[in-house]
Amino acid sequence: RDVVGPADRLTARYYLNESSTDNKGSYGNPVADPLGDLTDVRVLVVHPNLGTRKQVASVLAQIGLQATTCGQSEQAILQVLHERPDAVLAELEVSSFDAIGMCRALHDRVPEIPVLLVAPGDDEGSYSLAMEAGAADYLRRPVTPDFVAERLRIVIGRARAGVTERRRHAVVQPGQRGAQNLSRELRRQELKIQ
């Protein structure tokens, strides 16, 4: 596991296009910040190349994200299950790295953690595969740090809202049919005890 902080400043021109350093989103609009301060957002960067993942993690740390990295899909799955990051950012179409399989496994095990897949700009065929595997977003390189931050804000916000919504529906409200069934079951248990 690699941990990269704000002090590790490397350029990430291979992966992230750093030409945009203003607070503008992908269409020149100011980036909305539905999550507030990004310092509590944890992102796992998955790439087989150590230099690339350190560069990407460094750029993410520079924009305020907490970034950890790993180099293998199997390791990424274990790390996500153990550490529960807010999102996973992985490279698609890298030899000897199964990003689609990793995405599918993560979506099956922890669907509340969004996976963003980054693909080469000329890769048209992987979009449907990525979406079918459960990717929360599909980005084409080159991307700016601000664009990545914007997409992370959106998918993490959506994932957090979904978790809250599922929890709200899981709570049995008095007067609902579920509460009646629960009351009946409790009454049956009481009768069995007596």
Short mmCIF file of C-alpha atoms in Angstrom, two decimals:
data_model
loop_
_atom_site.label_atom_id
_atom_site.label_comp_id
_atom_site.label_asym_id
_atom_site.label_seq_id
_atom_site.Cartn_x
_atom_site.Cartn_y
_atom_site.Cartn_z
CA ARG A 1 0.00 0.00 0.00
CA ASP A 2 1.39 3.38 -0.96
CA VAL A 3 0.35 6.55 0.87
CA VAL A 4 0.93 9.86 -0.83
CA GLY A 5 0.43 13.20 0.86
CA PRO A 6 0.37 16.83 -0.27
CA ALA A 7 4.15 17.14 0.11
CA ASP A 8 4.80 14.58 -2.65
CA ARG A 9 4.49 16.92 -5.64
CA LEU A 10 5.09 15.15 -8.94
CA THR A 11 3.68 16.01 -12.32
CA ALA A 12 1.13 13.59 -13.66
CA ARG A 13 1.03 14.56 -17.32
CA TYR A 14 0.70 10.93 -18.41
CA TYR A 15 -2.55 10.46 -16.54
CA LEU A 16 -3.89 13.86 -15.57
CA ASN A 17 -3.61 16.93 -17.74
CA GLU A 18 -2.58 19.67 -15.32
CA SER A 19 -3.14 22.56 -17.70
CA SER A 20 -6.20 23.68 -15.75
CA THR A 21 -5.39 25.00 -12.30
CA ASP A 22 -8.30 27.38 -11.85
CA ASN A 23 -11.49 26.46 -9.99
CA LYS A 24 -13.37 25.68 -13.19
CA GLY A 25 -15.14 22.48 -14.08
CA SER A 26 -15.15 20.62 -17.36
CA TYR A 27 -17.17 23.28 -19.19
CA GLY A 28 -15.58 26.35 -17.65
CA ASN A 29 -18.19 26.57 -14.91
CA PRO A 30 -17.17 26.89 -11.28
CA VAL A 31 -16.93 23.47 -9.65
CA ALA A 32 -19.83 22.87 -7.30
CA ASP A 33 -18.80 21.34 -4.02
CA PRO A 34 -21.72 19.28 -2.68
CA LEU A 35 -19.39 17.39 -0.34
CA GLY A 36 -17.88 20.52 1.16
CA ASP A 37 -14.24 20.23 2.14
CA LEU A 38 -12.59 17.36 0.27
CA THR A 39 -9.98 16.64 2.94
CA ASP A 40 -12.11 13.86 4.41
CA VAL A 41 -12.62 12.16 1.03
CA ARG A 42 -10.49 9.03 0.63
CA VAL A 43 -9.68 7.72 -2.85
CA LEU A 44 -7.89 4.51 -3.76
CA VAL A 45 -5.82 4.88 -6.94
CA VAL A 46 -5.27 1.56 -8.72
CA HIS A 47 -2.65 1.28 -11.47
CA PRO A 48 0.02 -1.34 -12.14
CA ASN A 49 2.75 1.28 -12.65
CA LEU A 50 4.13 2.61 -9.35
CA GLY A 51 5.27 5.92 -10.84
CA THR A 52 1.90 6.62 -12.43
CA ARG A 53 -0.11 5.82 -9.33
CA LYS A 54 2.17 7.98 -7.17
CA GLN A 55 1.82 10.84 -9.64
CA VAL A 56 -1.95 10.58 -9.72
CA ALA A 57 -2.19 10.26 -5.95
CA SER A 58 0.05 13.30 -5.55
CA VAL A 59 -2.16 15.41 -7.80
CA LEU A 60 -5.27 14.23 -5.95
CA ALA A 61 -3.60 15.07 -2.63
CA GLN A 62 -2.77 18.52 -3.98
CA ILE A 63 -6.47 19.22 -4.61
CA GLY A 64 -7.30 18.10 -1.07
CA LEU A 65 -8.12 14.41 -1.37
CA GLN A 66 -6.61 11.66 0.77
CA ALA A 67 -5.15 9.21 -1.70
CA THR A 68 -3.80 5.71 -1.18
CA THR A 69 -2.62 3.46 -3.97
CA CYS A 70 -2.15 -0.15 -4.95
CA GLY A 71 -0.93 -1.91 -8.06
CA GLN A 72 -2.99 -5.08 -8.47
CA SER A 73 -6.71 -5.66 -8.86
CA GLU A 74 -6.80 -8.44 -6.25
CA GLN A 75 -4.95 -6.23 -3.78
CA ALA A 76 -7.35 -3.37 -4.56
CA ILE A 77 -10.38 -5.52 -3.74
CA LEU A 78 -8.89 -6.50 -0.37
CA GLN A 79 -7.85 -2.93 0.36
CA VAL A 80 -11.34 -1.62 -0.42
CA LEU A 81 -12.97 -4.25 1.78
CA HIS A 82 -10.58 -3.42 4.63
CA GLU A 83 -10.26 0.37 4.39
CA ARG A 84 -13.59 1.38 2.81
CA PRO A 85 -12.42 4.39 0.77
CA ASP A 86 -15.01 6.82 -0.57
CA ALA A 87 -14.12 5.97 -4.18
CA VAL A 88 -11.77 3.97 -6.39
CA LEU A 89 -10.00 5.44 -9.42
CA ALA A 90 -8.52 2.87 -11.79
CA GLU A 91 -6.95 2.73 -15.24
CA LEU A 92 -8.69 0.75 -17.93
CA GLU A 93 -6.94 -1.05 -20.78
CA VAL A 94 -3.58 -1.64 -19.14
CA SER A 95 -1.97 -4.98 -19.97
CA SER A 96 -1.85 -7.49 -17.12
CA PHE A 97 -4.46 -5.55 -15.14
CA ASP A 98 -8.13 -6.55 -15.03
CA ALA A 99 -9.92 -3.31 -14.20
CA ILE A 100 -13.28 -4.60 -15.48
CA GLY A 101 -13.06 -7.72 -13.29
CA MET A 102 -12.02 -5.60 -10.30
CA CYS A 103 -14.90 -3.20 -10.93
CA ARG A 104 -17.38 -6.07 -11.18
CA ALA A 105 -16.10 -7.69 -7.96
CA LEU A 106 -16.25 -4.40 -6.06
CA HIS A 107 -19.72 -3.62 -7.37
CA ASP A 108 -20.92 -7.06 -6.22
CA ARG A 109 -19.34 -6.79 -2.76
CA VAL A 110 -19.53 -3.07 -1.94
CA PRO A 111 -21.91 -1.34 -4.36
CA GLU A 112 -21.92 1.78 -2.20
CA ILE A 113 -18.27 2.52 -3.10
CA PRO A 114 -18.11 4.07 -6.57
CA VAL A 115 -15.45 2.98 -9.07
CA LEU A 116 -14.30 5.48 -11.71
CA LEU A 117 -12.49 4.01 -14.68
CA VAL A 118 -10.10 6.11 -16.75
CA ALA A 119 -9.54 5.04 -20.37
CA PRO A 120 -7.42 6.29 -23.25
CA GLY A 121 -9.12 9.01 -25.28
CA ASP A 122 -9.44 6.79 -28.35
CA ASP A 123 -11.03 3.83 -26.52
CA GLU A 124 -14.66 3.63 -27.68
CA GLY A 125 -15.34 -0.04 -27.01
CA SER A 126 -14.83 -0.26 -23.26
CA TYR A 127 -17.58 2.11 -22.18
CA SER A 128 -20.39 -0.46 -22.25
CA LEU A 129 -18.16 -3.08 -20.58
CA ALA A 130 -17.33 -0.64 -17.80
CA MET A 131 -20.96 0.31 -17.22
CA GLU A 132 -22.08 -3.33 -17.23
CA ALA A 133 -19.39 -4.10 -14.66
CA GLY A 134 -20.87 -1.45 -12.35
CA ALA A 135 -18.55 1.51 -12.92
CA ALA A 136 -19.94 4.72 -11.44
CA ASP A 137 -18.21 6.81 -14.10
CA TYR A 138 -16.06 6.44 -17.20
CA LEU A 139 -13.47 9.13 -17.92
CA ARG A 140 -11.40 9.53 -21.06
CA ARG A 141 -7.81 10.67 -20.82
CA PRO A 142 -6.44 13.27 -20.68
CA VAL A 143 -8.45 14.69 -17.79
CA THR A 144 -7.72 17.69 -15.59
CA PRO A 145 -7.45 17.42 -11.80
CA ASP A 146 -10.46 19.71 -11.49
CA PHE A 147 -12.51 17.47 -13.76
CA VAL A 148 -11.55 14.39 -11.74
CA ALA A 149 -12.45 16.23 -8.51
CA GLU A 150 -15.79 17.26 -10.02
CA ARG A 151 -16.60 13.68 -11.09
CA LEU A 152 -15.51 12.33 -7.69
CA ARG A 153 -17.76 14.85 -5.93
CA ILE A 154 -20.70 13.78 -8.08
CA VAL A 155 -20.29 10.01 -7.74
CA ILE A 156 -19.44 10.12 -4.03
CA GLY A 157 -22.37 12.45 -3.37
CA ARG A 158 -24.65 10.12 -5.32
CA ALA A 159 -23.31 7.07 -3.46
CA ARG A 160 -23.73 8.73 -0.05
CA ALA A 161 -27.27 9.79 -0.93
CA GLY A 162 -28.06 6.23 -2.02
CA VAL A 163 -26.77 4.77 1.24
CA THR A 164 -28.83 7.27 3.23
CA GLU A 165 -31.91 6.48 1.15
CA ARG A 166 -31.46 2.71 1.62
CA ARG A 167 -31.07 3.21 5.37
CA ARG A 168 -34.19 5.37 5.49
CA HIS A 169 -36.22 2.69 3.73
CA ALA A 170 -34.77 -0.04 5.92
CA VAL A 171 -36.14 1.60 9.09
CA VAL A 172 -39.60 0.29 9.89
CA GLN A 173 -41.95 3.20 10.48
CA PRO A 174 -44.90 2.75 12.86
CA GLY A 175 -48.12 2.31 10.93
CA GLN A 176 -46.41 0.73 7.94
CA ARG A 177 -47.16 -2.80 6.85
CA GLY A 178 -43.67 -3.88 7.92
CA ALA A 179 -44.35 -2.65 11.45
CA GLN A 180 -47.57 -4.67 11.57
CA ASN A 181 -45.74 -7.81 10.47
CA LEU A 182 -43.04 -7.14 13.04
CA SER A 183 -45.66 -6.67 15.77
CA ARG A 184 -47.34 -9.94 14.80
CA GLU A 185 -44.04 -11.80 14.86
CA LEU A 186 -43.16 -10.36 18.27
CA ARG A 187 -46.59 -11.34 19.59
CA ARG A 188 -46.09 -14.91 18.28
CA GLN A 189 -42.71 -15.07 20.03
CA GLU A 190 -44.34 -13.90 23.27
CA LEU A 191 -47.01 -16.58 22.98
CA LYS A 192 -44.39 -19.28 22.42
CA ILE A 193 -42.53 -18.21 25.55
CA GLN A 194 -45.68 -18.30 27.68
#
